[in-house]
């Protein structure tokens, strides 16, 4: 948060945002299931100007062995940003931010994945952010769900993710990079629409209780839009012409 460009109009008098979207309109979303032949499952997402590739490996043996669990499988997630993915070159060393996002995505996916069916094994999810423009954790989480499904890992539901936020005193769907920097709040949400369960909810900024409730509603509605696109990506690969 915090006013990077004080002159930028975040919301004009007609309710149009700085990138031309309406208040409840997400950015353009494209998801492709599959694509990486050496992965057990994969997906590619474009979410606005975010471009993210996800590869899933497993269930497979756990190395180091002491990390394995005799009662259940484990999920491991690595979120990684390419140095060229942002305007100002990112240091290639793992950052605190990447460690945090890896952790929240792992915890957001765990309720969806039936790890108890694969004791002693690991499912590894590798997320490569090729281009970032605000909202990469939501885009990555949505793509990771599709990649897990593409790998044939049994799941209770897919996790769809989208952020809502507060910009120019208004609750809006899918906060972009400019809005994230200059806006008042950003709330990434991960949601399983069939099970009606939220698996990720973070909040950067300050909201009143009423704004908080509205933000969750708007974000969950955005997740439902993402969910339809996730399902279509899998349908295109397995029942349509989009397969490899
Ligand atoms: O990407 P997300 O919104 O989930 O996480 P964030 O920490 O709120 O980052 C917001 C945005 O800041 C990212 O999507 C990038 O576009 C940008 N960013 C950057 O320019 N340089 C970095 N080293 C990290 C993030």
Short mmCIF file of N, CA, C and O and ligand atoms in Angstrom, two decimals, residues 1 4 27 50 79 81 85-91 95 97 100-101 129 131-139 163 175-177 180-181 186 188 202 204, ligand 1:
data_model
loop_
_atom_site.label_atom_id
_atom_site.label_comp_id
_atom_site.label_asym_id
_atom_site.label_seq_id
_atom_site.Cartn_x
_atom_site.Cartn_y
_atom_site.Cartn_z
N UNK A 1 0.85 -1.19 0.00
CA UNK A 1 0.00 0.00 0.00
C UNK A 1 0.88 1.23 0.00
O UNK A 1 2.04 1.19 0.34
N UNK A 4 2.11 5.22 -4.58
CA UNK A 4 3.30 5.32 -5.40
C UNK A 4 3.21 6.48 -6.37
O UNK A 4 4.14 7.19 -6.63
N UNK A 27 -9.48 -9.31 -14.51
CA UNK A 27 -8.64 -9.17 -15.71
C UNK A 27 -8.89 -10.37 -16.64
O UNK A 27 -9.54 -11.34 -16.24
N UNK A 50 0.03 -11.25 -15.63
CA UNK A 50 0.78 -12.31 -14.95
C UNK A 50 0.89 -13.51 -15.89
O UNK A 50 -0.09 -13.89 -16.53
N UNK A 79 7.27 -21.72 -4.84
CA UNK A 79 6.90 -20.56 -5.67
C UNK A 79 8.20 -19.83 -5.98
O UNK A 79 8.93 -19.43 -5.06
N UNK A 81 10.09 -16.78 -8.48
CA UNK A 81 9.93 -15.68 -9.44
C UNK A 81 11.21 -15.57 -10.27
O UNK A 81 12.31 -15.48 -9.70
N UNK A 85 11.02 -11.34 -14.20
CA UNK A 85 9.55 -11.31 -14.17
C UNK A 85 8.99 -9.96 -13.73
O UNK A 85 7.80 -9.71 -13.88
N UNK A 86 9.84 -9.13 -13.16
CA UNK A 86 9.39 -7.82 -12.67
C UNK A 86 10.24 -6.71 -13.29
O UNK A 86 11.33 -6.98 -13.82
N UNK A 87 9.76 -5.47 -13.22
CA UNK A 87 10.45 -4.35 -13.86
C UNK A 87 11.87 -4.18 -13.35
O UNK A 87 12.81 -4.07 -14.14
N UNK A 88 12.02 -4.18 -12.04
CA UNK A 88 13.35 -4.05 -11.45
C UNK A 88 13.85 -5.45 -11.14
O UNK A 88 13.23 -6.16 -10.31
N UNK A 89 14.93 -5.89 -11.81
CA UNK A 89 15.41 -7.27 -11.73
C UNK A 89 15.37 -7.81 -10.29
O UNK A 89 15.89 -7.17 -9.37
N UNK A 90 14.74 -8.98 -10.13
CA UNK A 90 14.67 -9.59 -8.79
C UNK A 90 15.94 -10.39 -8.52
O UNK A 90 16.41 -11.11 -9.39
N UNK A 91 16.47 -10.25 -7.32
CA UNK A 91 17.63 -11.06 -6.92
C UNK A 91 17.25 -12.54 -7.05
O UNK A 91 16.21 -12.95 -6.55
N UNK A 95 13.68 -15.32 -1.74
CA UNK A 95 13.36 -14.18 -0.87
C UNK A 95 12.38 -14.64 0.21
O UNK A 95 11.72 -15.67 0.09
N UNK A 97 9.64 -13.28 0.73
CA UNK A 97 8.33 -13.24 0.09
C UNK A 97 8.03 -14.56 -0.62
O UNK A 97 6.93 -15.09 -0.52
N UNK A 100 7.24 -17.19 1.93
CA UNK A 100 5.90 -16.98 2.48
C UNK A 100 4.83 -17.45 1.49
O UNK A 100 3.90 -18.17 1.85
N UNK A 101 4.99 -17.07 0.22
CA UNK A 101 3.95 -17.42 -0.76
C UNK A 101 3.94 -18.94 -0.98
O UNK A 101 2.87 -19.54 -1.11
N UNK A 129 7.09 -18.07 -11.87
CA UNK A 129 6.46 -16.82 -12.30
C UNK A 129 7.35 -16.22 -13.39
O UNK A 129 8.49 -15.83 -13.15
N UNK A 131 6.22 -13.69 -15.53
CA UNK A 131 5.92 -12.26 -15.59
C UNK A 131 4.93 -11.95 -14.47
O UNK A 131 3.94 -12.69 -14.32
N UNK A 132 5.21 -10.92 -13.69
CA UNK A 132 4.37 -10.61 -12.53
C UNK A 132 3.74 -9.24 -12.69
O UNK A 132 4.39 -8.29 -13.13
N UNK A 133 2.46 -9.15 -12.31
CA UNK A 133 1.79 -7.85 -12.38
C UNK A 133 0.72 -7.71 -11.30
O UNK A 133 -0.39 -7.28 -11.56
N UNK A 134 1.04 -8.17 -10.08
CA UNK A 134 0.07 -8.09 -8.99
C UNK A 134 -0.87 -9.27 -9.01
O UNK A 134 -1.46 -9.59 -10.04
N UNK A 135 -0.98 -9.95 -7.86
CA UNK A 135 -1.90 -11.08 -7.77
C UNK A 135 -1.30 -12.40 -8.21
O UNK A 135 -2.02 -13.31 -8.61
N UNK A 136 0.03 -12.52 -8.11
CA UNK A 136 0.64 -13.77 -8.58
C UNK A 136 0.28 -14.96 -7.70
O UNK A 136 0.19 -16.08 -8.18
N UNK A 137 0.08 -14.72 -6.38
CA UNK A 137 -0.21 -15.89 -5.53
C UNK A 137 -1.55 -16.50 -5.89
O UNK A 137 -1.71 -17.72 -5.88
N UNK A 138 -2.53 -15.65 -6.23
CA UNK A 138 -3.85 -16.17 -6.62
C UNK A 138 -3.76 -16.89 -7.97
O UNK A 138 -4.30 -17.99 -8.13
N UNK A 139 -3.08 -16.26 -8.91
CA UNK A 139 -2.95 -16.88 -10.24
C UNK A 139 -2.20 -18.20 -10.12
O UNK A 139 -2.58 -19.21 -10.72
N UNK A 163 -8.23 -12.13 -5.92
CA UNK A 163 -8.19 -11.13 -4.84
C UNK A 163 -9.32 -10.13 -5.00
O UNK A 163 -9.83 -9.91 -6.10
N UNK A 175 -7.41 -7.00 -7.77
CA UNK A 175 -6.55 -5.81 -7.66
C UNK A 175 -5.31 -5.99 -8.54
O UNK A 175 -4.61 -7.00 -8.44
N UNK A 176 -5.05 -5.02 -9.43
CA UNK A 176 -3.84 -5.12 -10.27
C UNK A 176 -2.63 -4.49 -9.55
O UNK A 176 -2.75 -4.01 -8.42
N UNK A 177 -1.50 -4.50 -10.19
CA UNK A 177 -0.27 -4.05 -9.53
C UNK A 177 -0.35 -2.58 -9.08
O UNK A 177 0.01 -2.24 -7.96
N UNK A 180 -2.66 -2.30 -6.22
CA UNK A 180 -2.04 -2.88 -5.02
C UNK A 180 -1.10 -1.86 -4.38
O UNK A 180 -1.08 -1.68 -3.16
N UNK A 181 -0.33 -1.17 -5.23
CA UNK A 181 0.65 -0.21 -4.70
C UNK A 181 -0.02 1.04 -4.14
O UNK A 181 0.38 1.55 -3.10
N UNK A 186 -5.77 -5.07 0.02
CA UNK A 186 -5.68 -6.17 -0.95
C UNK A 186 -5.95 -7.46 -0.18
O UNK A 186 -5.31 -7.71 0.85
N UNK A 188 -6.20 -11.41 -0.98
CA UNK A 188 -6.20 -12.61 -1.81
C UNK A 188 -7.05 -13.71 -1.15
O UNK A 188 -6.94 -13.92 0.06
N UNK A 202 -5.84 -13.68 3.03
CA UNK A 202 -4.86 -12.77 3.60
C UNK A 202 -5.39 -11.36 3.44
O UNK A 202 -6.25 -11.11 2.58
N UNK A 204 -3.92 -7.30 3.35
CA UNK A 204 -2.90 -6.26 3.47
C UNK A 204 -3.66 -4.94 3.39
O UNK A 204 -4.27 -4.64 2.36
O1 LIG B 1 1.93 -11.14 -6.50
P1 LIG B 1 1.11 -10.97 -5.25
O2 LIG B 1 0.13 -9.81 -5.36
O3 LIG B 1 0.47 -12.25 -4.81
O4 LIG B 1 2.15 -10.61 -4.07
P2 LIG B 1 2.67 -9.20 -3.56
O5 LIG B 1 3.80 -9.50 -2.61
O6 LIG B 1 1.52 -8.38 -3.06
O7 LIG B 1 3.33 -8.53 -4.84
C1 LIG B 1 2.59 -7.67 -5.65
C2 LIG B 1 3.35 -7.44 -6.93
O8 LIG B 1 4.53 -6.71 -6.68
C3 LIG B 1 3.83 -8.69 -7.66
O9 LIG B 1 2.81 -9.37 -8.35
C4 LIG B 1 4.84 -8.07 -8.60
O10 LIG B 1 4.21 -7.53 -9.75
C5 LIG B 1 5.44 -6.95 -7.75
N1 LIG B 1 6.76 -7.32 -7.24
C6 LIG B 1 7.86 -6.70 -7.80
O11 LIG B 1 7.71 -5.84 -8.65
N2 LIG B 1 9.13 -7.06 -7.38
C7 LIG B 1 9.31 -8.02 -6.45
N3 LIG B 1 10.54 -8.35 -6.05
C8 LIG B 1 8.18 -8.65 -5.89
C9 LIG B 1 6.92 -8.28 -6.31
#
